Short mmCIF file of C-alpha atoms in Angstrom, two decimals:
data_model
loop_
_atom_site.label_atom_id
_atom_site.label_comp_id
_atom_site.label_asym_id
_atom_site.label_seq_id
_atom_site.Cartn_x
_atom_site.Cartn_y
_atom_site.Cartn_z
CA UNK X 1 9.32 -42.87 -113.84
CA UNK X 2 8.39 -40.72 -110.87
CA UNK X 3 10.20 -41.05 -107.54
CA UNK X 4 7.10 -42.46 -105.82
CA UNK X 5 6.64 -45.05 -108.58
CA UNK X 6 10.27 -46.15 -108.34
CA UNK X 7 10.07 -46.42 -104.56
CA UNK X 8 6.82 -48.42 -104.75
CA UNK X 9 8.17 -50.75 -107.46
CA UNK X 10 11.31 -51.51 -105.45
CA UNK X 11 9.31 -52.08 -102.28
CA UNK X 12 7.00 -54.49 -104.15
CA UNK X 13 10.00 -56.53 -105.32
CA UNK X 14 11.45 -56.64 -101.80
CA UNK X 15 8.04 -57.63 -100.35
CA UNK X 16 7.78 -60.43 -102.92
CA UNK X 17 11.21 -61.74 -101.84
CA UNK X 18 10.11 -61.60 -98.20
CA UNK X 19 7.27 -63.99 -99.10
CA UNK X 20 9.75 -66.65 -100.28
CA UNK X 21 11.43 -68.13 -97.17
CA UNK X 22 14.28 -70.49 -97.88
CA UNK X 23 15.46 -68.59 -100.94
CA UNK X 24 18.78 -66.75 -100.91
CA UNK X 25 17.29 -63.26 -101.43
CA UNK X 26 15.06 -63.91 -98.42
CA UNK X 27 18.16 -64.52 -96.29
CA UNK X 28 19.69 -61.23 -97.46
CA UNK X 29 16.60 -59.37 -96.15
CA UNK X 30 17.51 -56.13 -97.91
CA UNK X 31 15.49 -53.07 -96.86
CA UNK X 32 14.72 -50.03 -98.97
CA UNK X 33 16.13 -46.80 -97.53
CA UNK X 34 15.70 -44.37 -100.44
CA UNK X 35 15.01 -44.04 -104.16
CA UNK X 36 15.80 -41.03 -106.34
CA UNK X 37 15.08 -40.29 -109.98
CA UNK X 38 17.55 -37.46 -110.68
CA UNK X 39 20.05 -38.99 -110.90
CA UNK X 40 18.50 -42.46 -110.76
CA UNK X 41 19.73 -44.16 -107.59
CA UNK X 42 18.56 -46.37 -104.76
CA UNK X 43 19.90 -47.16 -101.31
CA UNK X 44 19.16 -50.44 -99.54
CA UNK X 45 20.34 -51.65 -96.15
CA UNK X 46 21.69 -55.01 -95.08
CA UNK X 47 21.85 -56.33 -91.51
CA UNK X 48 24.76 -58.74 -91.21
CA UNK X 49 23.88 -61.77 -89.10
CA UNK X 50 25.92 -64.68 -87.81
CA UNK X 51 24.91 -66.77 -90.83
CA UNK X 52 26.89 -64.61 -93.29
CA UNK X 53 30.21 -64.30 -91.46
CA UNK X 54 33.48 -65.94 -92.47
CA UNK X 55 35.75 -67.64 -89.90
CA UNK X 56 37.34 -64.24 -89.09
CA UNK X 57 34.00 -62.65 -88.16
CA UNK X 58 33.75 -60.50 -91.30
CA UNK X 59 30.92 -60.65 -93.83
CA UNK X 60 31.86 -63.40 -96.32
CA UNK X 61 33.05 -62.06 -99.70
CA UNK X 62 30.44 -64.10 -101.55
CA UNK X 63 27.71 -62.44 -99.50
CA UNK X 64 29.20 -59.02 -100.27
CA UNK X 65 29.06 -59.81 -104.00
CA UNK X 66 25.51 -61.08 -103.58
CA UNK X 67 24.21 -57.98 -101.82
CA UNK X 68 25.77 -55.82 -104.54
CA UNK X 69 24.34 -57.95 -107.36
CA UNK X 70 20.92 -58.26 -105.76
CA UNK X 71 20.69 -54.55 -104.90
CA UNK X 72 21.62 -53.44 -108.41
CA UNK X 73 19.28 -56.07 -109.87
CA UNK X 74 16.31 -54.98 -107.75
CA UNK X 75 16.69 -51.44 -109.05
CA UNK X 76 17.10 -52.66 -112.64
CA UNK X 77 13.94 -54.78 -112.37
CA UNK X 78 12.01 -51.84 -110.91
CA UNK X 79 13.23 -49.48 -113.63
CA UNK X 80 12.39 -51.92 -116.44
CA UNK X 81 9.16 -53.21 -114.88
CA UNK X 82 10.14 -56.76 -115.76
CA UNK X 83 12.67 -59.46 -114.94
CA UNK X 84 16.38 -58.91 -115.56
CA UNK X 85 19.49 -61.10 -115.64
CA UNK X 86 22.96 -60.09 -114.58
CA UNK X 87 25.17 -60.20 -117.68
CA UNK X 88 28.39 -59.10 -116.00
CA UNK X 89 29.59 -57.71 -112.70
CA UNK X 90 32.92 -56.72 -111.24
CA UNK X 91 33.51 -56.27 -107.52
CA UNK X 92 36.34 -54.48 -105.76
CA UNK X 93 36.80 -55.38 -102.09
CA UNK X 94 38.34 -52.38 -100.34
CA UNK X 95 38.05 -53.40 -96.68
CA UNK X 96 36.62 -56.28 -94.64
CA UNK X 97 33.01 -55.70 -93.62
CA UNK X 98 33.17 -55.59 -89.84
CA UNK X 99 29.92 -54.57 -88.23
CA UNK X 100 26.28 -55.38 -88.31
CA UNK X 101 24.61 -52.85 -90.64
CA UNK X 102 25.63 -51.71 -94.10
CA UNK X 103 24.11 -49.63 -96.89
CA UNK X 104 24.23 -50.40 -100.59
CA UNK X 105 23.98 -47.31 -102.76
CA UNK X 106 23.32 -48.02 -106.45
CA UNK X 107 23.47 -45.49 -109.26
CA UNK X 108 22.05 -46.29 -112.69
CA UNK X 109 24.25 -44.89 -115.44
CA UNK X 110 22.34 -46.32 -118.42
CA UNK X 111 18.70 -47.35 -118.49
CA UNK X 112 17.86 -48.70 -121.92
CA UNK X 113 15.16 -50.94 -123.34
CA UNK X 114 17.47 -53.98 -123.43
CA UNK X 115 20.34 -53.20 -121.05
CA UNK X 116 20.73 -51.42 -117.72
CA UNK X 117 24.12 -50.44 -116.26
CA UNK X 118 24.75 -49.71 -112.59
CA UNK X 119 27.52 -48.82 -110.16
CA UNK X 120 27.20 -49.61 -106.45
CA UNK X 121 29.02 -49.08 -103.16
CA UNK X 122 28.74 -50.81 -99.78
CA UNK X 123 29.06 -48.27 -96.97
CA UNK X 124 28.60 -48.04 -93.23
CA UNK X 125 26.60 -45.35 -91.41
CA UNK X 126 29.66 -43.07 -91.34
CA UNK X 127 30.12 -43.27 -95.12
CA UNK X 128 33.17 -45.56 -95.15
CA UNK X 129 33.25 -47.51 -98.42
CA UNK X 130 33.93 -51.25 -98.05
CA UNK X 131 33.31 -52.50 -101.59
CA UNK X 132 32.31 -51.24 -105.02
CA UNK X 133 30.79 -52.91 -108.05
CA UNK X 134 29.78 -52.30 -111.63
CA UNK X 135 27.14 -54.43 -113.28
CA UNK X 136 25.09 -54.86 -116.44
CA UNK X 137 21.57 -56.28 -116.48
CA UNK X 138 19.74 -57.61 -119.52
CA UNK X 139 16.07 -56.67 -119.63
CA UNK X 140 14.20 -59.91 -120.33
CA UNK X 141 10.66 -58.61 -120.61
CA UNK X 142 9.20 -62.07 -120.07
CA UNK X 143 7.99 -61.81 -116.49
CA UNK X 144 6.43 -58.83 -114.82
CA UNK X 145 8.26 -58.07 -111.57
CA UNK X 146 6.18 -55.21 -110.21
CA UNK X 147 2.55 -54.42 -110.25
#
């Protein structure tokens, strides 16, 4: 897949989510920052709003896991051209997310016909890492995600 095709596929998935108000991915409002093919990686951004904060004013841990899962899954769907399901994911929380804008950088370590593996990091604009994740995504092939 060419860089432009990957970028376009990811943007199409994000645009489709933006057309579904009331759904969780709509609330996340992830934005595409970059897409690379060598090595295969994507970077999305997340603007933390009041809705996603815990009582201490940090981004809730469940939201952190969700932005990691969703970011890796968007890239997996774009790479496979079809729907994917998360089969497993592990998250390491390194520091509380204090701030209003974060970046999720995902690298794809294995892109197969049936399984896609990814590693991701949540960072701020200075490059501080707040959380990391590893995830596997099963390629379902039953619903076209991009077009």
